[in-house]
Structure formats: structure tokens, C-alpha cells
């Protein structure tokens, strides 16, 4: 969702730093952007630049030299996509500016308290904050003005305010993520840690109801409720700077798909598998929860735990978990899966489970994120920064972790590693030139289709759901993933001559039944794309994926990612920034 980047310190190109910063957050999704700075030369007010649409080839060379600036990418909620509604918002004097993420649910009531004496120029909920701070700062120091304003907000919010007079930036959060970065005589703030990587690896994620006061030389963390200073220990990011670059690939998604052989290999050397296994073994009732792609990893987990470890684990979409929470108690384990660790539906579900005294374990890619901090047992996914909106390497890494955990629970840790070695061999094969060319040709074949189906059974069912999700979210082709057995219960009615039908056909216990589904679709004119270790008569197109035993779901999903990616490029669309989607969904 919206992105925030702020800078204060020794450099005089603060506006440019901030502009580059919000560019790194573009992947979060936005429809307008703005930068505000305090000019070094004498000026009565802050200077703003706001634009509707994408950043594209724009720059901020027209903004003055500055050592204090912040910027925002807006995803419209209250008020349309207009320059007036774009952040930053100024107070009536032009010396206080704010940017805001989230929704001030009681803004209407708050606005009535100040609207008589203050002029509102936008239709946003956010603007009320700047006028409230203006009122409060006439009687109090700026920090106190921001604090008292923030405490009146209802809903999930993150706010940053700049004072020209006091030359500082003050931030507060409740719900929406904010991370500060400690530099050498310079300080940073952003809604996401990856944007800070070029400048500093010493970071701190603000907790709910914490404030940060950023000045040239320091960042002070305060408890927003008491106003008292808190002593915190910064986290040191282990990600490398290049990990957040495209590294020669044309898009982040392409790079992240191609990183999977390396990232998956690292899973073999993990030392934390046993701790998840122990937590599951000790629980009376375990629940895997996640959203979107992360949920499909949860679903894959249920198959792996049941077949490998003979253990039943429930999988639930996080936004639906609330309606099952009566079963949760102090013996339950909730295993939450997330890339960002900030997805609001998931965070909400975890908080509710905590109220029932459940233990929370999580596999999360962004260390230090909200989910990470809420968990009794946070396990780092270690897939490295994932910038493309569509989740790829994070998901396959999570499945690898679940696979090895299942073997550990079963007491067959070594066998788990053997399976992972088969997975790696199969994955490496996909990235051979011939295989990539085949996938490319198949994707080109269905680039003009408007409808397609993906089917599988067993672990190929979550693979089918995930492949369909990837195809629809970035190529905008309507794709439906389903359990092959469900075809004849409805969806087969939609198959006509030429409809692309992707069938996962690994050599496992699902083989014959899946093949039967392929034949049923072919009989109705479907164009059958078989993903399997061997060619079949039923296939109109064939993509070879070598079997990797219980881990075959991983290479199968990677082929699904590549098909989605290639068809998107063939349609001249940008896979990194699909329409209407955001990388981190921090609103409900
Ligand atoms: C799809 C995708 C989303 C995310 C979902 C959860 O490619 O990326 O479906 O998986 O929004 O996000 P995280 O994993 O950050 O909780």
C-alpha cells in the first residue's frame, strides 16, 4: 500500500534521496506521489512537489537544496486520485507538513473540531492531522503536538510530521508499518526496510503506539501513550545491498524467480527446523494461516504434514480464521506464514489467537516486522528481499521449510534432506536453456486466451491454485485453479475448443486420476499443457519437470511462475507492478 520515505541529516540533497527512496517503494502499489522538503535557503514555507500517476521519468531537480525531506506514494482511499489529495499535506502556515498511511476512522469528528478556523484543501482523512498538529503546537512543543494528535486517531495509522521551525521529523504508528534507519549524522524512516539498504543496515521497526523523533544526529523512540523515552536495540539487517537490485534481470520478479535454486539450496543448511517441529509436536491443535500465495503454502503444508508426518494440521485463510477461533486455546499453535509480516488480515488473526492464549510461531521473510514481533517463535524465511509484487521465492522457501519440518517430526530428518536434494536437481533442470525455451513457447501460445484452467491433485492442488493466482494477478488472464476431481462437478462446463488447461501430472499416487482429468478436458476440446516427468498422448504441449518425490510441488510451482511471467511479458505488461495490487496489504 502507500509508501513513506524520510530523511534528515548531513546531506543537502534530501529531496533527491527521498525521491529515490519512494522509487524503491513503487512496488507497493500507488496512484500518485509527492515529496516535501525544508529548503536550505531562506523560505517561509516547506516546498512540495506532487504528481498524479506513476513516477516514470519524473525527477525532483526543481526542488531546492535541503537536509530535511519526506515523500509518499499514495494509494487512494479517502478522496480521489488528484494532486490536492496527494501527500504531503500542509498546515495553514505552510511550516508543518504531514504524510500518512492508513485510515483515520474518526476523521469526520476530528475535522469538525478544527474546520471553522482552518482551511482544508483536500478530501482526505489525512489532512485533519496537519491542522490538529498546527493547533496543538501553538501551545506545546512539536513532539507533544504530534503525540496528542496521534492519540486522538482511531484506526490503523502511521503518520510522519515535519516541523520547519523545530527542524525535525516526528513519526508515530499504530497498525501501519514504519521502520527507522540509524546513519552517521543522518537518519531515515520508511515504510519498508529494503529502501534503507543503500544507506544503513541498523534499523528499528516501530511497535504499535511508539513514536520516533528524528533529528540530524539522533533518533529517539518514545512511548506514544506516556510520552516517555524507550531504550531500544536496533536490528542489523543481514540482506545485502545488491539483494534489493535487479542484478542484470529486466524485472524484480524475473530475478526473484531465478534466485530460487540458490535460496532453496540454503534451506539444506538450516538449523532451526527442529524448533518448529517441536512446537508442532507439543501443540494440541495446530493451525497454518496466511493470505494469498502464503495461504497456498499453508495448504501445501497440510498435505506434507499428513503424508510425511501423519499429522493433521488445519489450514485457514487468515481473514477467515476469526470465524474458527472458538477452537483456539492455550494448547493451540498458530503457525502464521507471511513474506512481509505486515499483512493486516494475518496480523489481526494472530492478535485474536493471542487473546485466546495460543502460541504463535511464524515463518516470515522480513525479520523484525510486526508478525515477527508478535510471534513466540519467529522463524526467518531467509529468501532475501522480495520486491516484485507477486510472491515467488518466499513461497517455495516456505514450502521447503515445511517439507523438512514434516520429515523432522517423522524422525526422518536425513530423508528430508535427500528429498530436498532431488528438489534442487529438478529445479536446476527447469532453468536449463531448452526448458526455459519450452516454457516461453507454451506461454506465448496462450497469450491471447481470456480463460484458462489449472488442475492437480494432492500437493499439485495447491500448486494449481498458486499457478492460477500468478497467471491472473500479473497477466490479467482469468485463470481458475482447482482440484482435478472437482472438474466434473462444474468447471468442465466452461471448457471449449482451444481452452488452455494446465495439468500437473507428477509420478505419484495422483497420476492415474490426474491423467483421467486431462483426458476429460481434452475430450471437450481443451488444449492440454502437461507438466510432468514424461510426455503423454493427452498432452498438446509438454513441459518436463523431473520428479522430486514429496517435494515435486516446488519445481511445479516454479514452472507455474515462469509461465505466468512469460505470458505477462508477451502481453507487454509489467509483472512487478500489476494493476490494483500492492506488495504489502496493510489495510483490511
Ligand atoms: C500473490 C501475492 C499475495 C501475497 C499475500 C500475502 O503473488 O504475493 O497473494 O502472498 O498478499 O502477503 P504476505 O506473504 O506478505 O503476508
Coordinates of C-alpha atoms and ligand atoms in Angstrom, one line a residue:
X1 CA 0.0 0.0 0.0
X2 CA 1.2 3.6 0.4
X3 CA 4.9 4.1 0.8
X4 CA 6.8 6.5 3.1
X5 CA 10.4 7.6 3.0
X6 CA 12.0 10.4 5.1
X7 CA 15.5 11.8 5.5
X8 CA 17.2 14.2 7.9
X9 CA 20.9 14.8 8.2
X10 CA 24.2 16.0 6.8
X11 CA 23.5 15.7 3.0
X12 CA 22.0 18.6 1.2
X13 CA 20.1 16.6 -1.5
X14 CA 17.5 15.3 0.9
X15 CA 14.7 15.7 -1.7
X16 CA 16.6 13.5 -4.2
X17 CA 17.4 10.9 -1.5
X18 CA 13.7 10.8 -0.6
X19 CA 12.7 10.7 -4.3
X20 CA 15.0 7.7 -4.8
X21 CA 13.6 6.2 -1.6
X22 CA 10.0 6.3 -2.8
X23 CA 11.0 4.9 -6.1
X24 CA 12.2 1.7 -4.2
X25 CA 8.7 1.5 -2.7
X26 CA 6.9 1.8 -6.0
X27 CA 6.3 -2.0 -6.0
X28 CA 3.9 -1.5 -3.1
X29 CA 1.4 0.0 -5.5
X30 CA 0.3 3.7 -5.7
X31 CA -1.6 6.1 -7.9
X32 CA 0.1 9.4 -7.1
X33 CA 3.2 10.6 -5.3
X34 CA 4.7 13.7 -3.5
X35 CA 7.8 15.0 -1.9
X36 CA 8.1 17.8 0.6
X37 CA 11.3 19.5 1.8
X38 CA 12.5 22.3 4.1
X39 CA 14.7 24.5 1.8
X40 CA 18.2 25.4 3.0
X41 CA 17.8 28.8 1.6
X42 CA 15.6 31.2 3.5
X43 CA 12.0 30.3 2.8
X44 CA 8.8 31.0 4.7
X45 CA 7.3 27.6 4.0
X46 CA 8.1 24.0 3.1
X47 CA 8.3 23.3 -0.7
X48 CA 6.2 20.5 -2.1
X49 CA 6.1 18.6 -5.4
X50 CA 3.0 16.4 -6.1
X51 CA 2.0 14.4 -9.1
X52 CA -0.8 12.1 -10.1
X53 CA 0.2 8.8 -11.8
X54 CA 3.4 6.9 -11.8
X55 CA 6.9 8.4 -11.2
X56 CA 8.1 7.3 -14.6
X57 CA 10.7 9.7 -15.9
X58 CA 10.0 12.5 -13.5
X59 CA 12.6 13.9 -11.1
X60 CA 12.8 16.4 -8.3
X61 CA 15.7 18.6 -9.7
X62 CA 13.4 21.6 -9.4
X63 CA 13.2 21.1 -5.6
X64 CA 15.7 23.2 -3.6
X65 CA 18.7 22.0 -1.6
X66 CA 17.6 20.6 1.7
X67 CA 18.7 18.5 4.7
X68 CA 15.1 17.5 5.7
X69 CA 12.6 16.0 3.4
X70 CA 10.0 13.2 3.1
X71 CA 8.0 11.6 0.4
X72 CA 4.9 9.5 -0.1
X73 CA 3.4 7.2 -2.7
X74 CA -0.4 7.3 -2.3
X75 CA -2.9 4.6 -2.8
X76 CA -6.2 6.5 -2.8
X77 CA -8.7 5.6 -0.1
X78 CA -10.4 8.8 1.1
X79 CA -10.7 11.2 -1.8
X80 CA -10.0 10.6 -5.5
X81 CA -6.6 10.5 -7.3
X82 CA -5.9 14.2 -7.5
X83 CA -2.9 16.4 -6.8
X84 CA -4.8 18.1 -3.9
X85 CA -5.3 14.7 -2.3
X86 CA -1.7 13.6 -2.8
X87 CA 0.6 13.8 0.3
X88 CA 2.3 15.7 1.9
X89 CA -0.4 18.0 3.3
X90 CA 0.5 21.4 4.7
X91 CA -1.0 23.2 7.6
X92 CA -2.4 26.8 7.2
X93 CA 1.1 28.4 7.8
X94 CA 2.9 26.1 5.4
X95 CA 5.5 25.3 8.0
X96 CA 4.1 21.9 9.2
X97 CA 3.6 19.1 6.8
X98 CA 2.4 15.5 7.2
X99 CA 2.3 12.3 5.3
X100 CA 0.1 9.5 6.5
X101 CA -0.6 5.8 5.8
X102 CA -3.8 4.0 6.9
X103 CA -7.2 5.4 7.7
X104 CA -8.2 7.9 10.4
X105 CA -11.6 6.3 11.1
X106 CA -12.9 9.2 13.2
X107 CA -11.6 12.0 10.9
X108 CA -15.1 13.4 10.4
X109 CA -15.5 14.1 14.2
X110 CA -11.9 15.5 14.4
X111 CA -12.4 17.6 11.3
X112 CA -15.4 19.3 12.8
X113 CA -13.3 20.4 15.8
X114 CA -10.9 22.4 13.6
X115 CA -12.7 23.2 10.4
X116 CA -14.1 26.5 11.5
X117 CA -10.7 28.2 11.8
X118 CA -8.7 26.1 9.3
X119 CA -8.9 25.8 5.5
X120 CA -9.0 22.2 4.2
X121 CA -7.8 21.9 0.6
X122 CA -8.1 18.1 0.1
X123 CA -10.8 15.5 0.5
X124 CA -8.6 13.2 2.5
X125 CA -8.9 12.0 6.1
X126 CA -5.1 12.6 6.5
X127 CA -5.3 16.4 6.2
X128 CA -7.0 16.7 9.5
X129 CA -3.8 15.7 11.2
X130 CA -1.8 18.6 9.9
X131 CA -4.4 21.2 11.2
X132 CA -4.6 19.4 14.5
X133 CA -0.9 19.5 14.9
X134 CA -0.9 23.2 14.0
X135 CA -3.4 23.9 16.7
X136 CA -1.6 21.9 19.3
X137 CA 1.8 23.3 18.5
X138 CA 0.7 26.8 19.3
X139 CA 0.6 25.8 22.9
X140 CA 3.1 22.8 23.1
X141 CA 6.4 21.7 21.6
X142 CA 6.1 20.0 18.2
X143 CA 6.8 16.5 19.6
X144 CA 3.9 16.9 22.1
X145 CA 1.7 18.3 19.4
X146 CA 2.2 15.3 17.2
X147 CA 1.7 12.9 20.1
X148 CA -1.5 14.4 21.4
X149 CA -2.9 14.5 17.8
X150 CA -1.9 10.9 17.1
X151 CA -3.6 9.7 20.3
X152 CA -6.9 11.0 19.1
X153 CA -6.9 8.9 16.0
X154 CA -9.0 5.7 15.7
X155 CA -8.0 3.0 13.2
X156 CA -4.7 1.8 11.9
X157 CA -2.3 4.6 11.1
X158 CA 1.2 5.7 10.6
X159 CA 2.0 9.4 10.5
X160 CA 5.1 11.5 9.9
X161 CA 5.2 15.2 10.5
X162 CA 7.9 17.7 9.7
X163 CA 8.3 21.0 11.5
X164 CA 10.2 23.7 9.6
X165 CA 10.7 25.8 12.8
X166 CA 11.9 23.0 15.0
X167 CA 13.8 21.2 12.2
X168 CA 12.7 17.7 13.0
X169 CA 10.6 14.8 11.8
X170 CA 8.3 13.1 14.2
X171 CA 6.6 9.8 13.4
X172 CA 4.0 7.6 15.2
X173 CA 2.4 4.3 14.3
X174 CA -0.5 2.1 15.2
X175 CA -1.0 -0.7 12.8
X176 CA 0.7 0.6 9.6
X177 CA 4.4 -0.3 9.5
X178 CA 7.3 2.1 10.0
X179 CA 11.0 1.4 10.2
X180 CA 13.7 3.9 11.2
X181 CA 17.3 3.6 10.0
X182 CA 20.3 4.9 12.0
X183 CA 23.1 6.5 9.9
X184 CA 26.1 8.6 10.7
X185 CA 24.8 12.1 11.3
X186 CA 21.8 11.2 9.2
X187 CA 18.6 9.4 10.0
X188 CA 16.0 7.7 7.8
X189 CA 12.4 6.5 8.1
X190 CA 10.5 4.3 5.7
X191 CA 7.5 2.0 5.5
X192 CA 9.7 -0.9 4.4
X193 CA 13.3 -1.8 5.3
X194 CA 14.5 -2.7 1.8
X195 CA 14.6 1.0 0.8
X196 CA 17.0 1.8 3.6
X197 CA 19.6 -0.8 2.5
X198 CA 21.7 1.6 0.4
X199 CA 22.2 3.9 3.5
X200 CA 22.2 1.8 6.6
X201 CA 21.6 -1.7 8.0
X202 CA 20.9 -0.5 11.6
X203 CA 17.2 -0.3 11.7
X204 CA 14.3 -0.5 14.2
X205 CA 10.7 -1.3 13.4
X206 CA 8.4 0.8 15.5
X207 CA 5.9 -1.1 17.6
X208 CA 2.3 0.0 17.8
X209 CA 1.9 3.2 19.9
X210 CA 5.6 4.1 19.5
X211 CA 6.9 7.4 18.2
X212 CA 10.2 8.3 16.7
X213 CA 11.8 11.7 16.8
X214 CA 14.4 12.2 14.1
X215 CA 16.9 15.0 14.3
X216 CA 20.2 15.5 12.4
X217 CA 22.1 13.4 15.0
X218 CA 19.8 11.0 16.6
X219 CA 16.6 9.0 16.6
X220 CA 14.7 8.9 19.9
X221 CA 12.0 6.3 20.4
X222 CA 9.0 7.3 22.7
X223 CA 6.1 5.5 24.1
X224 CA 3.2 7.4 22.5
X225 CA 0.9 6.9 25.4
X226 CA 3.1 8.1 28.2
X227 CA 5.5 10.3 26.2
X228 CA 8.4 8.6 27.9
X229 CA 11.6 7.7 26.1
X230 CA 12.2 4.0 25.4
X231 CA 15.6 2.3 25.2
X232 CA 15.6 0.0 22.2
X233 CA 18.2 -2.1 20.5
X234 CA 18.5 -1.7 16.7
X235 CA 18.2 -4.8 14.5
X236 CA 21.1 -5.3 12.0
X237 CA 19.8 -6.2 8.5
X238 CA 21.5 -9.3 7.0
X239 CA 20.4 -8.5 3.5
X240 CA 23.0 -7.3 1.0
X241 CA 22.5 -4.1 -1.0
X242 CA 22.6 -6.0 -4.3
X243 CA 19.9 -8.3 -3.0
X244 CA 17.5 -5.3 -3.5
X245 CA 18.7 -4.6 -7.1
X246 CA 17.6 -6.2 -10.3
X247 CA 21.1 -7.6 -10.8
X248 CA 21.0 -7.6 -14.6
X249 CA 17.5 -9.0 -14.9
X250 CA 14.9 -6.9 -16.6
X251 CA 12.4 -7.1 -13.7
X252 CA 12.5 -7.9 -10.0
X253 CA 10.1 -10.8 -10.5
X254 CA 12.4 -12.4 -13.1
X255 CA 15.4 -12.0 -10.8
X256 CA 13.5 -13.5 -7.8
X257 CA 12.3 -16.5 -9.8
X258 CA 15.8 -17.1 -10.9
X259 CA 17.2 -16.8 -7.4
X260 CA 15.3 -19.9 -6.3
X261 CA 18.0 -22.6 -6.9
X262 CA 20.3 -20.7 -4.6
X263 CA 17.8 -19.8 -2.0
X264 CA 16.4 -23.3 -1.8
X265 CA 19.9 -24.8 -1.6
X266 CA 20.5 -22.7 1.5
X267 CA 17.5 -24.4 3.2
X268 CA 19.6 -27.6 3.4
X269 CA 21.8 -25.9 5.9
X270 CA 19.1 -24.6 8.2
X271 CA 19.5 -25.3 11.9
X272 CA 16.0 -24.1 13.0
X273 CA 13.8 -26.8 11.6
X274 CA 13.7 -28.7 14.8
X275 CA 12.3 -25.8 16.8
X276 CA 9.2 -25.6 14.5
X277 CA 8.9 -29.4 14.6
X278 CA 9.0 -29.3 18.5
X279 CA 6.4 -26.6 18.6
X280 CA 4.0 -28.6 16.4
X281 CA 4.6 -31.8 18.3
X282 CA 3.9 -30.1 21.6
X283 CA 0.7 -28.4 20.4
X284 CA -2.8 -29.8 20.8
X285 CA -4.3 -28.4 17.6
X286 CA -2.1 -26.6 15.1
X287 CA -3.3 -24.1 12.5
X288 CA -1.5 -22.8 9.4
X289 CA -2.7 -19.4 8.4
X290 CA -1.8 -17.0 5.7
X291 CA -3.2 -14.9 2.8
X292 CA -3.0 -15.3 -1.0
X293 CA 0.1 -17.2 -2.0
X294 CA 1.2 -17.6 1.6
X295 CA -2.1 -19.4 2.2
X296 CA -1.4 -21.8 -0.6
X297 CA 1.9 -22.6 1.1
X298 CA -0.2 -23.3 4.2
X299 CA -2.4 -25.7 2.2
X300 CA 0.7 -27.4 0.8
X301 CA 1.8 -27.8 4.4
X302 CA -1.3 -29.7 5.3
X303 CA -0.6 -32.4 2.6
X304 CA 3.1 -32.6 3.6
X305 CA 2.4 -33.0 7.3
X306 CA -0.3 -35.5 6.7
X307 CA 1.6 -37.7 4.3
X308 CA 5.1 -37.4 5.7
X309 CA 4.5 -36.9 9.4
X310 CA 1.0 -38.4 9.7
X311 CA -0.1 -35.3 11.5
X312 CA -3.3 -33.3 10.8
X313 CA -2.8 -29.6 10.7
X314 CA -5.6 -27.2 9.8
X315 CA -5.0 -24.6 7.1
X316 CA -7.1 -21.5 7.1
X317 CA -7.1 -18.2 5.1
X318 CA -6.2 -15.6 7.7
X319 CA -9.2 -13.4 7.0
X320 CA -11.5 -16.4 7.7
X321 CA -9.6 -17.5 10.8
X322 CA -11.7 -15.3 13.0
X323 CA -14.7 -17.4 12.3
X324 CA -13.0 -20.6 13.6
X325 CA -11.3 -19.1 16.6
X326 CA -13.6 -20.8 19.2
X327 CA -11.4 -23.8 18.9
X328 CA -8.3 -21.9 19.9
X329 CA -7.0 -22.2 23.5
X330 CA -3.7 -22.1 25.4
X331 CA -2.6 -25.5 24.0
X332 CA -3.1 -24.4 20.3
X333 CA -0.3 -23.5 18.0
X334 CA -0.9 -20.9 15.2
X335 CA 1.8 -21.1 12.5
X336 CA 1.5 -17.9 10.5
X337 CA 3.2 -17.6 7.1
X338 CA 4.0 -14.3 5.5
X339 CA 6.5 -12.6 3.3
X340 CA 6.1 -9.1 4.6
X341 CA 5.0 -9.9 8.1
X342 CA 2.7 -6.9 7.8
X343 CA -0.4 -8.2 6.1
X344 CA -3.3 -6.8 8.1
X345 CA -5.7 -9.7 7.9
X346 CA -2.9 -12.0 9.2
X347 CA -1.8 -9.7 11.9
X348 CA -5.4 -9.4 13.1
X349 CA -5.9 -13.1 13.1
X350 CA -2.7 -13.6 15.1
X351 CA -3.7 -10.9 17.6
X352 CA -7.0 -12.6 18.2
X353 CA -5.3 -16.0 18.6
X354 CA -3.0 -14.5 21.2
X355 CA -6.1 -13.3 23.1
X356 CA -7.0 -17.0 23.3
X357 CA -3.5 -17.6 24.7
X358 CA -2.4 -19.7 21.7
X359 CA 1.3 -19.9 21.0
X360 CA 2.3 -18.1 17.8
X361 CA 5.0 -19.5 15.5
X362 CA 5.7 -17.8 12.2
X363 CA 7.8 -18.2 9.1
X364 CA 8.4 -14.7 7.9
X365 CA 10.7 -13.1 5.4
X366 CA 11.0 -9.6 6.8
X367 CA 12.8 -10.0 10.2
X368 CA 11.6 -7.5 12.8
X369 CA 8.3 -7.0 11.1
X370 CA 5.0 -6.9 13.0
X371 CA 4.3 -10.6 12.7
X372 CA 7.9 -11.3 13.7
X373 CA 7.5 -9.3 16.9
X374 CA 4.1 -10.8 17.7
X375 CA 5.4 -14.4 17.5
X376 CA 6.7 -16.6 20.3
X377 CA 8.7 -18.5 17.8
X378 CA 9.6 -16.3 14.7
X379 CA 11.5 -18.3 12.1
X380 CA 13.2 -16.3 9.3
X381 CA 12.3 -17.5 5.9
X382 CA 15.7 -16.2 4.5
X383 CA 14.5 -15.9 0.9
X384 CA 16.2 -12.4 0.7
X385 CA 14.3 -9.2 -0.2
X386 CA 11.3 -9.9 -2.4
X387 CA 10.4 -6.7 -4.3
X388 CA 8.2 -7.9 -7.2
X389 CA 4.5 -7.7 -6.1
X390 CA 3.9 -11.4 -6.9
X391 CA 5.4 -13.6 -4.3
X392 CA 7.7 -16.3 -5.7
X393 CA 10.9 -17.3 -3.9
X394 CA 9.4 -16.6 -0.5
X395 CA 6.7 -19.2 -1.1
X396 CA 8.8 -22.0 -2.4
X397 CA 11.3 -21.5 0.5
X398 CA 8.4 -21.7 3.0
X399 CA 7.3 -25.0 1.4
X400 CA 10.8 -26.3 1.6
X401 CA 10.9 -25.4 5.3
X402 CA 7.5 -27.1 5.9
X403 CA 8.7 -30.2 4.0
X404 CA 11.8 -30.5 6.1
X405 CA 9.8 -29.9 9.3
X406 CA 7.4 -32.7 8.4
X407 CA 10.4 -35.1 7.9
X408 CA 11.8 -34.0 11.2
X409 CA 8.6 -34.6 13.0
X410 CA 8.5 -38.1 11.4
X411 CA 12.0 -38.7 12.7
X412 CA 13.4 -38.8 9.2
X413 CA 15.5 -35.7 9.0
X414 CA 18.1 -37.2 6.7
X415 CA 15.5 -38.4 4.3
X416 CA 14.1 -34.8 4.2
X417 CA 17.5 -33.5 3.1
X418 CA 17.6 -36.2 0.4
X419 CA 14.3 -35.1 -0.9
X420 CA 15.5 -31.5 -0.9
X421 CA 18.5 -32.6 -3.0
X422 CA 16.1 -34.1 -5.5
X423 CA 14.1 -30.9 -5.4
X424 CA 17.2 -28.9 -6.2
X425 CA 18.2 -31.2 -9.1
X426 CA 14.7 -30.8 -10.6
X427 CA 14.6 -27.0 -10.1
X428 CA 18.1 -26.6 -11.7
X429 CA 16.8 -28.5 -14.7
X430 CA 13.9 -26.1 -15.2
X431 CA 16.5 -23.3 -15.6
X432 CA 18.3 -25.0 -18.4
X433 CA 18.0 -23.2 -21.7
X434 CA 15.9 -25.8 -23.5
X435 CA 13.4 -26.0 -20.7
X436 CA 13.1 -22.2 -20.4
X437 CA 12.5 -22.0 -24.2
X438 CA 9.7 -24.6 -24.0
X439 CA 8.0 -22.7 -21.2
X440 CA 8.4 -19.5 -23.2
X441 CA 6.7 -21.1 -26.2
X442 CA 3.9 -22.5 -24.2
X443 CA 3.2 -19.1 -22.6
X444 CA 3.2 -17.5 -26.0
X445 CA 0.6 -20.0 -27.1
X446 CA -2.0 -18.8 -24.6
X447 CA -1.2 -15.1 -24.5
X448 CA -4.5 -14.3 -26.3
X449 CA -6.6 -16.5 -24.2
X450 CA -9.1 -15.0 -21.8
X451 CA -9.8 -18.1 -19.7
X452 CA -7.7 -21.0 -18.6
X453 CA -7.8 -23.8 -16.1
X454 CA -5.1 -25.4 -13.9
X455 CA -5.7 -28.7 -12.2
X456 CA -3.9 -31.1 -9.9
X457 CA -4.5 -33.5 -7.0
X458 CA -2.7 -33.9 -3.7
X459 CA 0.1 -31.3 -3.4
X460 CA -0.5 -30.5 -7.1
X461 CA -3.8 -28.9 -6.0
X462 CA -2.1 -26.0 -4.1
X463 CA 0.3 -25.9 -7.0
X464 CA -2.7 -25.4 -9.3
X465 CA -4.2 -22.8 -7.2
X466 CA -0.9 -20.9 -7.0
X467 CA -0.3 -21.1 -10.7
X468 CA -3.7 -19.8 -11.5
X469 CA -3.2 -16.9 -9.0
X470 CA 0.1 -16.0 -10.5
X471 CA -1.3 -16.0 -14.0
X472 CA -4.3 -13.9 -13.2
X473 CA -2.6 -11.3 -11.0
X474 CA 0.1 -10.3 -13.4
X475 CA -1.2 -11.2 -16.9
X476 CA -4.9 -10.5 -16.2
X477 CA -6.0 -13.7 -17.9
X478 CA -8.8 -15.3 -16.0
X479 CA -7.3 -18.5 -14.6
X480 CA -9.0 -20.9 -12.3
X481 CA -7.1 -23.4 -10.2
X482 CA -8.9 -26.5 -9.0
X483 CA -8.7 -30.0 -7.6
X484 CA -8.8 -32.2 -10.6
X485 CA -11.6 -34.2 -9.0
X486 CA -13.8 -31.1 -8.9
X487 CA -13.8 -30.5 -12.7
X488 CA -16.7 -32.7 -13.4
X489 CA -18.7 -31.0 -10.6
X490 CA -19.0 -27.8 -12.5
X491 CA -16.0 -26.2 -14.2
X492 CA -15.8 -28.6 -17.1
X493 CA -18.9 -26.8 -18.5
X494 CA -16.6 -23.9 -19.4
X495 CA -14.1 -26.0 -21.4
X496 CA -14.4 -25.5 -25.1
X497 CA -12.2 -25.9 -28.2
X498 CA -8.8 -24.4 -27.5
X499 CA -9.3 -23.6 -23.8
X500 CA -5.8 -23.9 -22.3
X501 CA -5.8 -26.5 -19.5
X502 CA -2.6 -26.8 -17.4
X503 CA -2.4 -30.3 -15.8
X504 CA 0.2 -31.1 -13.1
X505 CA 1.0 -34.8 -13.5
X506 CA 3.8 -35.9 -11.3
X507 CA 4.6 -39.6 -10.8
X508 CA 2.9 -40.1 -7.5
X509 CA -0.3 -41.6 -6.2
X510 CA -2.4 -38.9 -8.1
X511 CA -1.0 -39.9 -11.5
X512 CA -3.9 -42.0 -13.0
X513 CA -6.7 -39.9 -11.7
X514 CA -5.0 -36.7 -12.9
X515 CA -4.4 -38.2 -16.3
X516 CA -8.1 -39.1 -16.4
X517 CA -8.9 -35.4 -15.8
X518 CA -6.6 -34.4 -18.6
X519 CA -8.5 -36.8 -20.9
X520 CA -11.8 -35.4 -19.8
X521 CA -10.7 -31.9 -20.7
X522 CA -9.2 -33.0 -24.0
X523 CA -12.4 -34.7 -24.9
X524 CA -14.2 -31.3 -24.6
X525 CA -11.6 -29.6 -26.9
X526 CA -9.2 -28.3 -24.2
X527 CA -5.6 -27.6 -25.1
X528 CA -3.7 -29.7 -22.6
X529 CA -0.5 -28.4 -21.2
X530 CA 1.1 -31.2 -19.3
X531 CA 3.7 -30.5 -16.5
X532 CA 5.1 -33.9 -15.8
X533 CA 8.3 -36.0 -15.9
X534 CA 7.2 -37.6 -19.1
X535 CA 5.3 -36.9 -22.3
X536 CA 1.7 -38.3 -22.7
X537 CA -0.5 -38.7 -25.7
X538 CA -3.1 -36.5 -24.0
X539 CA -0.7 -33.5 -24.0
X540 CA -0.8 -30.9 -26.7
X541 CA 2.2 -29.2 -25.1
X542 CA 4.6 -30.7 -22.6
X543 CA 6.9 -29.1 -20.0
X544 CA 9.2 -31.6 -18.4
X545 CA 9.6 -31.5 -14.6
X546 CA 11.7 -34.2 -13.1
X547 CA 10.1 -35.9 -10.1
X548 CA 11.4 -34.9 -6.7
X549 CA 9.3 -37.3 -4.6
X550 CA 7.2 -35.5 -1.9
X551 CA 9.0 -32.2 -2.9
X552 CA 7.8 -32.1 -6.6
X553 CA 5.4 -29.3 -5.7
X554 CA 8.3 -26.9 -5.6
X555 CA 9.6 -27.3 -9.2
X556 CA 6.0 -27.5 -10.3
X557 CA 5.2 -24.1 -8.8
X558 CA 8.4 -22.6 -10.3
X559 CA 7.2 -23.7 -13.8
X560 CA 3.8 -22.1 -13.0
X561 CA 5.7 -18.8 -12.0
X562 CA 7.6 -18.9 -15.3
X563 CA 4.5 -19.4 -17.4
X564 CA 2.8 -16.5 -15.6
X565 CA 5.9 -14.3 -16.0
X566 CA 6.4 -15.2 -19.7
X567 CA 2.8 -14.6 -20.7
X568 CA 2.9 -11.3 -18.9
X569 CA 6.0 -10.2 -20.8
X570 CA 4.4 -11.5 -24.1
X571 CA 1.4 -9.2 -23.4
X572 CA 3.7 -6.3 -22.8
X573 CA 2.7 -5.9 -19.2
X574 CA 4.8 -5.0 -16.2
X575 CA 4.9 -8.1 -13.8
X576 CA 6.5 -6.1 -11.0
X577 CA 3.6 -3.7 -10.7
X578 CA 0.3 -5.3 -11.6
X579 CA -2.8 -3.1 -11.5
X580 CA -4.8 -2.8 -8.3
X581 CA -2.3 -4.8 -6.3
X582 CA 0.1 -3.9 -3.6
X583 CA 3.1 -5.9 -2.2
X584 CA 2.2 -5.4 1.4
X585 CA -1.6 -5.3 2.1
X586 CA -1.7 -3.3 5.3
X587 CA -5.4 -2.5 5.3
X588 CA -8.4 -4.7 5.8
Ligands
LIG1 C1 0.5 -13.2 -4.7 C2 0.9 -12.5 -3.5 C3 -0.1 -12.3 -2.4 C4 0.6 -12.4 -1.1 C5 -0.4 -12.0 0.1 C6 0.2 -12.2 1.4 O1 1.5 -13.4 -5.6 O2 2.0 -12.0 -3.4 O3 -1.2 -13.1 -2.5 O4 1.0 -13.7 -0.9 O5 -0.8 -10.7 -0.1 O6 1.3 -11.4 1.6 P1 2.4 -11.7 2.8 O7 3.1 -13.0 2.4 O8 3.3 -10.6 2.7 O9 1.6 -11.8 4.1

